[in-house]
XYZ file of C-alpha atoms in Angstrom:
284
model
C 9.971 -11.765 -26.481
C 12.592 -9.295 -27.735
C 13.606 -6.295 -25.661
C 12.796 -3.830 -28.443
C 9.173 -4.962 -28.380
C 8.756 -4.163 -24.689
C 7.447 -0.861 -23.350
C 7.191 -2.315 -19.813
C 10.653 -1.327 -18.584
C 10.631 -3.700 -15.603
C 9.781 -6.621 -17.862
C 12.428 -5.410 -20.286
C 15.106 -5.446 -17.606
C 14.012 -8.886 -16.419
C 14.290 -10.219 -19.967
C 17.999 -9.333 -19.958
C 18.672 -11.942 -17.265
C 19.038 -15.288 -18.990
C 18.444 -17.228 -15.750
C 14.886 -15.834 -15.584
C 12.670 -17.822 -17.923
C 9.602 -16.342 -19.585
C 7.093 -18.042 -17.273
C 8.791 -16.456 -14.240
C 8.893 -12.884 -15.518
C 5.238 -11.997 -14.976
C 5.234 -13.201 -11.356
C 8.472 -11.294 -10.667
C 7.119 -8.172 -12.382
C 3.930 -8.245 -10.302
C 5.981 -8.967 -7.147
C 7.945 -5.771 -7.772
C 4.626 -3.921 -8.063
C 3.503 -5.361 -4.715
C 6.815 -4.331 -3.109
C 6.239 -0.753 -4.328
C 2.786 -0.795 -2.734
C 4.231 -1.996 0.582
C 6.779 0.851 0.443
C 3.903 3.241 -0.290
C 2.095 1.984 2.819
C 5.171 2.652 4.971
C 5.851 6.117 3.532
C 2.292 7.405 3.073
C 0.616 5.860 6.126
C 3.041 4.632 8.808
C 5.275 7.729 8.714
C 2.347 10.100 8.584
C 0.261 11.697 11.307
C -3.116 9.955 11.003
C -4.850 13.133 12.163
C -3.912 14.867 8.894
C -6.091 12.603 6.729
C -8.953 14.386 5.014
C -12.281 12.768 4.163
C -11.555 13.138 0.438
C -8.207 11.383 0.701
C -9.707 8.629 2.822
C -12.431 8.010 0.211
C -9.869 8.038 -2.623
C -7.766 5.478 -0.760
C -10.778 3.220 -0.137
C -11.785 3.268 -3.819
C -8.218 2.677 -5.044
C -7.602 -0.237 -2.712
C -11.041 -1.720 -3.318
C -9.991 -2.058 -6.964
C -6.810 -3.822 -5.845
C -8.612 -6.192 -3.469
C -11.201 -6.991 -6.151
C -8.381 -7.786 -8.592
C -6.753 -10.199 -6.123
C -9.921 -11.913 -4.890
C -11.766 -12.201 -8.201
C -8.991 -12.698 -10.757
C -5.687 -13.788 -9.200
C -7.467 -16.244 -6.892
C -7.864 -18.545 -9.915
C -4.086 -18.675 -10.349
C -3.582 -19.709 -6.719
C -6.633 -21.971 -6.569
C -6.248 -23.934 -9.805
C -2.643 -23.127 -10.709
C -3.604 -22.031 -14.216
C -1.901 -18.888 -15.500
C -3.532 -17.359 -18.557
C -0.530 -15.140 -19.068
C -1.876 -12.549 -21.477
C -5.100 -12.104 -19.475
C -3.158 -11.764 -16.193
C -0.830 -9.241 -17.784
C -3.753 -7.158 -19.080
C -5.639 -7.243 -15.778
C -2.619 -6.333 -13.677
C -1.750 -3.403 -15.914
C -5.391 -2.251 -15.974
C -5.640 -2.460 -12.170
C -2.344 -0.593 -11.822
C -3.537 2.121 -14.221
C -6.853 2.578 -12.396
C -5.098 2.904 -9.031
C -2.590 5.394 -10.410
C -5.413 7.282 -12.132
C -7.304 7.718 -8.856
C -4.138 8.885 -7.092
C -3.329 11.287 -9.929
C -6.851 12.738 -9.990
C -6.820 13.287 -6.226
C -3.383 14.941 -6.218
C -4.295 17.123 -9.217
C -7.010 18.842 -7.175
C -5.447 18.713 -3.710
C -1.646 19.021 -3.851
C -0.289 21.761 -1.569
C 3.407 20.931 -1.203
C 6.458 20.344 -3.386
C 6.521 16.663 -2.419
C 2.896 16.183 -3.488
C 3.604 18.052 -6.744
C 6.515 15.699 -7.470
C 4.256 12.736 -6.647
C 1.641 14.117 -9.066
C 4.239 14.372 -11.845
C 5.515 10.856 -11.134
C 1.987 9.399 -11.063
C 1.051 11.221 -14.284
C 4.103 9.868 -16.124
C 3.343 6.352 -14.911
C -0.294 6.615 -15.996
C 0.875 7.689 -19.453
C 3.295 4.781 -19.746
C 0.666 2.354 -18.454
C -1.828 3.464 -21.084
C 0.785 2.963 -23.820
C 1.651 -0.450 -22.372
C -2.024 -1.447 -22.318
C -2.433 -0.470 -25.967
C 0.651 -2.478 -26.946
C -0.443 -5.474 -24.863
C -3.817 -5.558 -26.641
C -2.153 -5.125 -30.040
C 0.780 -7.529 -29.806
C 0.505 -10.946 -31.404
C 3.281 -12.775 -29.576
C 3.179 -13.365 -25.859
C 4.363 -15.823 -23.228
C 2.308 -19.042 -23.452
C -0.019 -20.122 -20.669
C 1.405 -22.356 -17.962
C 0.507 -24.071 -14.681
C 2.100 -23.691 -11.248
C 0.305 -25.531 -8.471
C -0.022 -24.304 -4.883
C 0.743 -20.934 -3.359
C -2.386 -20.440 -1.260
C -0.439 -21.237 1.908
C 2.109 -18.478 1.246
C -0.722 -16.069 0.425
C -2.469 -16.798 3.739
C 0.781 -16.434 5.697
C 1.429 -13.096 4.007
C -2.141 -12.008 4.757
C -1.698 -12.769 8.465
C 1.626 -10.897 8.510
C 0.015 -7.868 6.859
C -2.978 -7.785 9.215
C -0.698 -8.264 12.238
C 1.369 -5.309 11.036
C -1.775 -3.168 10.830
C -2.870 -4.191 14.348
C 0.563 -3.317 15.734
C 0.561 0.021 13.891
C -2.934 0.979 15.092
C -2.260 0.067 18.725
C 1.094 1.865 18.655
C -0.503 4.953 17.074
C -3.299 4.890 19.658
C -0.756 4.978 22.503
C 1.179 7.814 20.836
C -1.785 10.051 19.969
C -4.285 9.079 22.668
C -3.854 12.280 24.691
C -4.601 14.310 21.558
C -7.502 12.261 20.217
C -9.217 11.229 23.449
C -10.977 14.606 23.635
C -12.482 14.166 20.176
C -16.003 12.797 19.940
C -15.696 10.439 16.966
C -12.086 9.510 16.207
C -11.305 7.409 19.334
C -14.389 5.254 18.719
C -13.465 4.803 15.043
C -9.933 3.781 16.026
C -11.109 1.260 18.631
C -13.676 -0.270 16.257
C -11.003 -0.507 13.539
C -8.646 -2.337 15.904
C -11.472 -4.730 16.826
C -12.154 -5.346 13.133
C -8.512 -6.078 12.345
C -8.166 -8.440 15.321
C -11.302 -10.329 14.264
C -9.999 -10.573 10.677
C -6.664 -11.924 11.953
C -8.380 -14.532 14.140
C -10.688 -15.574 11.294
C -7.892 -16.129 8.766
C -5.677 -17.809 11.377
C -8.554 -20.204 12.123
C -9.067 -20.927 8.418
C -5.358 -21.593 7.913
C -5.196 -23.977 10.883
C -8.554 -25.697 10.397
C -8.352 -26.114 6.607
C -4.584 -26.321 6.168
C -4.910 -29.238 3.751
C -6.686 -26.948 1.288
C -3.969 -24.285 1.406
C -1.179 -25.892 -0.604
C 2.440 -24.727 -0.387
C 4.030 -24.080 -3.787
C 7.565 -25.216 -4.574
C 7.959 -22.550 -7.257
C 9.932 -19.663 -5.751
C 8.479 -16.906 -7.950
C 4.876 -17.888 -7.222
C 5.691 -18.352 -3.529
C 7.170 -14.854 -3.243
C 4.236 -13.413 -5.192
C 1.787 -15.161 -2.844
C 3.491 -13.771 0.272
C 3.648 -10.249 -1.190
C 0.011 -10.427 -2.340
C -1.006 -11.463 1.172
C 1.062 -8.780 2.911
C -0.269 -6.068 0.593
C -3.897 -7.145 1.031
C -3.391 -7.395 4.802
C -1.744 -3.979 5.117
C -4.354 -2.146 3.098
C -7.182 -3.876 4.935
C -6.648 -0.925 7.296
C -9.149 0.976 5.142
C -11.793 -1.729 5.733
C -10.957 -2.496 9.357
C -13.556 -0.017 10.573
C -16.283 -1.631 8.457
C -15.309 -5.104 9.692
C -15.247 -3.894 13.295
C -18.578 -2.115 12.869
C -20.163 -5.296 11.509
C -18.763 -7.264 14.469
C -20.035 -4.711 17.007
C -23.480 -4.553 15.375
C -23.679 -8.351 15.205
C -22.742 -8.763 18.869
C -25.213 -6.025 19.834
C -27.912 -7.789 17.834
C -27.186 -11.130 19.524
C -27.234 -9.529 22.984
C -30.532 -7.774 22.257
C -31.961 -10.991 20.813
C -30.960 -12.985 23.901
C -32.336 -10.291 26.198
C -35.619 -10.161 24.264
C -35.879 -13.960 24.458
C -35.276 -13.831 28.198
C -37.966 -11.155 28.591
C -40.437 -13.244 26.606
C -39.730 -16.346 28.690
C -40.111 -14.339 31.873
C -43.392 -12.911 30.645
C -44.803 -16.286 29.532
C -43.575 -18.337 32.483
C -42.290 -16.114 35.275
C -42.280 -18.951 37.843
C -40.045 -21.214 35.713
C -37.602 -18.397 35.068
C -37.514 -17.591 38.774
C -36.810 -21.264 39.591
C -33.924 -21.381 37.064
C -32.373 -18.266 38.570
C -32.495 -19.828 42.048
């Protein structure tokens, strides 16, 4: 693919390096996109006072990162599961996902910016959305593209990255709780939300750690360095932004445990009612 046919500037720069073959460029390009998202997490979430989040921003973040998680789980999973890379389709889907995420961020900032930094972010997002739309049009119109290829494995790196990302979220939430506890402990709702979110993240970490250990034969390590790096970065990004679903996971866990406790208590009450003497004997 010639450089003058490329509107994707990152891909254009990668094409200048002769040591990077065509089948590596897409994975490297997406890896750079994942690195930018990790930087966004650090700047926009870790270095920010969690008490300043508005409901509107929280909802916008959930929708934007739901799109990302859906893209990984539904589409890119095939690449890591079967090793088959339908290059043009992957390129289209990644660019579409990127455009939708940027579009949500741009729409939110357009109605809510109140600082010079947020105005600059709005301008940057708007420019990127414009370029992405042009890139999408060119991708759908171009006749020549990198052929499909196969790269086996990579699930193991993805799972390791996922555990690293979730562990980072757990550390961040616990650290933030210790820093802000005096300020938030007097609030009615926020401390409970924070605790439930931490529970959800811990349960998610334990679940994926169990899957990795118990079914390690199914999670194959790839020898291809570009796919391996992409898998780790995918996992870290998914794990970090699971922070927006941690509360839902924790709430499900709490409700499930409450249901099981109530079920066991109801069963005990029924047994005591039907056969009080037997229950009394068991207790003795």
